Short mmCIF file of C-alpha atoms in Angstrom, two decimals:
data_model
loop_
_atom_site.label_atom_id
_atom_site.label_comp_id
_atom_site.label_asym_id
_atom_site.label_seq_id
_atom_site.Cartn_x
_atom_site.Cartn_y
_atom_site.Cartn_z
CA UNK A 1 -6.81 13.51 -1.43
CA UNK A 2 -4.93 12.36 -4.50
CA UNK A 3 -6.45 10.01 -7.04
CA UNK A 4 -5.54 6.36 -6.35
CA UNK A 5 -6.80 3.07 -7.72
CA UNK A 6 -9.44 1.09 -5.85
CA UNK A 7 -6.91 -1.74 -5.52
CA UNK A 8 -4.44 0.58 -3.73
CA UNK A 9 -7.22 2.04 -1.56
CA UNK A 10 -8.29 -1.48 -0.54
CA UNK A 11 -4.72 -2.46 0.26
CA UNK A 12 -4.38 0.58 2.51
CA UNK A 13 -7.61 -0.32 4.34
CA UNK A 14 -6.46 -3.95 4.74
CA UNK A 15 -3.03 -2.98 6.09
CA UNK A 16 -4.50 -0.43 8.51
CA UNK A 17 -7.00 -2.98 9.80
CA UNK A 18 -4.10 -5.24 10.84
CA UNK A 19 -1.96 -2.55 12.50
CA UNK A 20 -1.15 -3.46 16.10
CA UNK A 21 -1.57 -0.36 18.24
CA UNK A 22 -0.68 -2.31 21.39
CA UNK A 23 2.72 -3.55 20.18
CA UNK A 24 5.58 -1.09 19.90
CA UNK A 25 9.35 -0.82 19.90
CA UNK A 26 11.53 1.72 21.66
CA UNK A 27 14.59 2.60 19.58
CA UNK A 28 17.19 3.70 22.12
CA UNK A 29 20.24 5.60 20.79
CA UNK A 30 20.69 3.28 17.80
CA UNK A 31 22.99 5.31 15.60
CA UNK A 32 23.44 3.30 12.38
CA UNK A 33 20.89 4.50 9.79
CA UNK A 34 20.86 1.09 8.10
CA UNK A 35 19.91 -0.59 11.37
CA UNK A 36 17.14 1.94 12.06
CA UNK A 37 15.82 1.61 8.50
CA UNK A 38 15.80 -2.18 8.76
CA UNK A 39 13.98 -2.00 12.11
CA UNK A 40 11.30 0.24 10.57
CA UNK A 41 10.89 -2.18 7.66
CA UNK A 42 10.32 -5.03 10.12
CA UNK A 43 7.82 -2.89 12.04
CA UNK A 44 5.86 -2.25 8.87
CA UNK A 45 6.06 -5.91 7.85
CA UNK A 46 4.66 -7.19 11.16
CA UNK A 47 2.04 -4.48 11.62
CA UNK A 48 3.63 -2.26 14.27
CA UNK A 49 1.78 1.05 14.11
CA UNK A 50 4.14 3.29 16.08
CA UNK A 51 7.69 3.28 17.43
CA UNK A 52 9.15 5.40 20.22
CA UNK A 53 12.50 7.13 19.91
CA UNK A 54 14.80 7.79 22.86
CA UNK A 55 17.93 9.60 21.67
CA UNK A 56 19.79 11.15 24.59
CA UNK A 57 23.45 11.03 23.59
CA UNK A 58 23.37 10.66 19.82
CA UNK A 59 21.37 12.27 17.03
CA UNK A 60 18.63 10.33 15.31
CA UNK A 61 20.26 9.16 12.07
CA UNK A 62 19.26 10.55 8.68
CA UNK A 63 17.37 7.82 6.85
CA UNK A 64 17.47 7.56 3.08
CA UNK A 65 14.32 6.56 1.23
CA UNK A 66 16.17 3.81 -0.58
CA UNK A 67 17.56 2.06 2.49
CA UNK A 68 14.31 2.18 4.46
CA UNK A 69 12.16 1.09 1.55
CA UNK A 70 9.99 4.08 2.51
CA UNK A 71 8.93 2.20 5.66
CA UNK A 72 9.40 5.34 7.75
CA UNK A 73 6.36 6.91 6.11
CA UNK A 74 4.12 3.97 7.13
CA UNK A 75 5.28 3.66 10.76
CA UNK A 76 4.61 6.58 13.09
CA UNK A 77 7.33 7.69 15.48
CA UNK A 78 7.20 9.58 18.76
CA UNK A 79 10.30 11.22 20.25
CA UNK A 80 10.86 11.41 23.99
CA UNK A 81 13.34 13.73 25.74
CA UNK A 82 14.38 11.33 28.52
CA UNK A 83 13.84 7.85 29.97
CA UNK A 84 11.40 8.95 32.69
CA UNK A 85 9.13 10.76 30.23
CA UNK A 86 9.17 7.80 27.84
CA UNK A 87 8.39 5.31 30.61
CA UNK A 88 5.61 7.45 32.08
CA UNK A 89 3.99 7.92 28.67
CA UNK A 90 4.01 4.21 27.86
CA UNK A 91 3.05 3.00 31.34
CA UNK A 92 0.18 5.49 31.52
CA UNK A 93 -1.06 3.94 28.27
CA UNK A 94 -0.92 0.47 29.88
CA UNK A 95 2.25 -0.85 28.23
CA UNK A 96 4.71 -3.26 29.86
CA UNK A 97 8.31 -2.24 29.13
CA UNK A 98 10.56 -5.15 28.21
CA UNK A 99 14.25 -4.52 27.58
CA UNK A 100 16.50 -6.68 25.46
CA UNK A 101 19.69 -7.84 27.15
CA UNK A 102 21.57 -10.46 29.10
CA UNK A 103 20.80 -9.69 32.74
CA UNK A 104 20.68 -12.53 35.28
CA UNK A 105 16.89 -12.30 35.35
CA UNK A 106 16.43 -12.19 31.56
CA UNK A 107 14.03 -14.78 30.16
CA UNK A 108 14.15 -16.30 26.66
CA UNK A 109 11.94 -14.67 24.03
CA UNK A 110 9.46 -17.58 23.65
CA UNK A 111 8.62 -17.39 27.38
CA UNK A 112 7.17 -13.89 27.02
CA UNK A 113 3.50 -13.27 26.25
CA UNK A 114 3.59 -10.66 23.49
CA UNK A 115 -0.16 -10.54 22.85
CA UNK A 116 -0.91 -7.71 25.31
CA UNK A 117 0.19 -4.07 25.49
CA UNK A 118 3.95 -4.40 25.22
CA UNK A 119 6.85 -2.09 24.38
CA UNK A 120 10.17 -3.77 23.59
CA UNK A 121 13.29 -1.68 24.08
CA UNK A 122 16.16 -2.12 21.63
CA UNK A 123 19.42 -0.61 22.82
CA UNK A 124 22.47 0.91 21.19
CA UNK A 125 24.60 -1.37 19.01
CA UNK A 126 27.54 -1.26 21.46
CA UNK A 127 26.17 -0.47 24.93
CA UNK A 128 22.72 -2.01 24.83
CA UNK A 129 19.75 -0.42 26.62
CA UNK A 130 20.57 2.80 28.51
CA UNK A 131 20.95 2.42 32.29
CA UNK A 132 18.47 5.27 32.80
CA UNK A 133 15.72 2.93 31.56
CA UNK A 134 16.51 0.14 34.06
CA UNK A 135 14.26 1.41 36.90
CA UNK A 136 11.30 1.56 34.51
CA UNK A 137 11.66 -1.87 32.89
CA UNK A 138 9.27 -4.70 33.77
CA UNK A 139 11.63 -7.43 32.58
CA UNK A 140 14.34 -8.39 30.13
CA UNK A 141 14.26 -10.80 27.23
CA UNK A 142 16.98 -12.47 25.23
CA UNK A 143 16.95 -14.49 22.01
CA UNK A 144 18.22 -18.04 22.61
CA UNK A 145 21.17 -18.80 20.33
CA UNK A 146 23.25 -21.89 19.62
CA UNK A 147 26.47 -20.44 18.19
CA UNK A 148 29.66 -18.94 19.57
CA UNK A 149 28.46 -15.35 19.08
CA UNK A 150 26.01 -14.35 21.82
CA UNK A 151 24.14 -11.52 20.08
CA UNK A 152 22.56 -10.63 16.77
CA UNK A 153 22.75 -7.36 14.89
CA UNK A 154 20.11 -5.08 16.48
CA UNK A 155 17.98 -4.94 13.33
CA UNK A 156 18.05 -8.74 12.99
CA UNK A 157 17.13 -9.06 16.68
CA UNK A 158 14.19 -6.69 16.11
CA UNK A 159 12.94 -8.85 13.22
CA UNK A 160 13.22 -12.05 15.26
CA UNK A 161 11.37 -10.50 18.22
CA UNK A 162 8.66 -9.06 16.00
CA UNK A 163 8.22 -12.38 14.22
CA UNK A 164 7.65 -14.10 17.58
CA UNK A 165 5.14 -11.36 18.48
CA UNK A 166 3.45 -11.87 15.09
CA UNK A 167 3.30 -15.65 15.61
CA UNK A 168 1.71 -15.29 19.04
CA UNK A 169 -0.68 -12.58 17.92
CA UNK A 170 -1.75 -14.47 14.82
CA UNK A 171 -2.58 -17.52 16.94
CA UNK A 172 -4.55 -15.27 19.32
CA UNK A 173 -6.52 -13.72 16.42
CA UNK A 174 -5.11 -10.22 16.98
CA UNK A 175 -4.79 -9.56 13.25
CA UNK A 176 -8.40 -10.60 12.62
CA UNK A 177 -9.84 -7.43 14.17
CA UNK A 178 -8.65 -3.83 14.03
CA UNK A 179 -6.83 -2.59 17.13
CA UNK A 180 -7.17 1.05 16.09
CA UNK A 181 -10.51 2.78 16.80
CA UNK A 182 -12.79 3.42 13.78
CA UNK A 183 -12.25 7.21 13.80
CA UNK A 184 -8.46 6.72 13.84
CA UNK A 185 -8.69 4.20 11.00
CA UNK A 186 -10.67 6.72 8.97
CA UNK A 187 -8.21 9.51 9.73
CA UNK A 188 -5.20 7.36 8.80
CA UNK A 189 -6.91 6.11 5.65
CA UNK A 190 -7.12 9.70 4.40
CA UNK A 191 -3.48 10.40 5.28
CA UNK A 192 -2.18 7.18 3.75
CA UNK A 193 -4.12 7.69 0.52
CA UNK A 194 -2.20 10.97 0.08
CA UNK A 195 1.23 9.33 0.51
#
């Protein structure tokens, strides 16, 4: 372990204690590296511990350290080979899968309870969420908007959704107690102190 100041060590412990292991995003074929980097920065900012990557028809973009603000080193990522494997993995861990989109049954963001085990799927900039995920999704959310344009940039949408999750979780006291088990907190503390 490298030598770090006590102030830095305490900050690492504080940040880890607020990580939300039961809130995650699925990044689905988002190809613009700036969008992915911005999504990861929002994940770090709102305490998302891990994201899931589903890249089936495009390569995961190369992320520069500058554009991501090094957020990619603080947010874990798990790659999945296909929609069924991703869905099975998350559902077996007790997550609800909520897609973003404009289906007839989509409900506005504030109507969703985001305090439980929830995975929010963000789709490709042009096509949205892959059709292969549709059979596995528990519902669809949209962000209510008042202008002529009906959608936000995907990274902006991620930030808005995560802020609503943060608001709900803060009111519920989710950030007041660690969601990661003590042994995992200890393991991550050692890893983070070396970064």
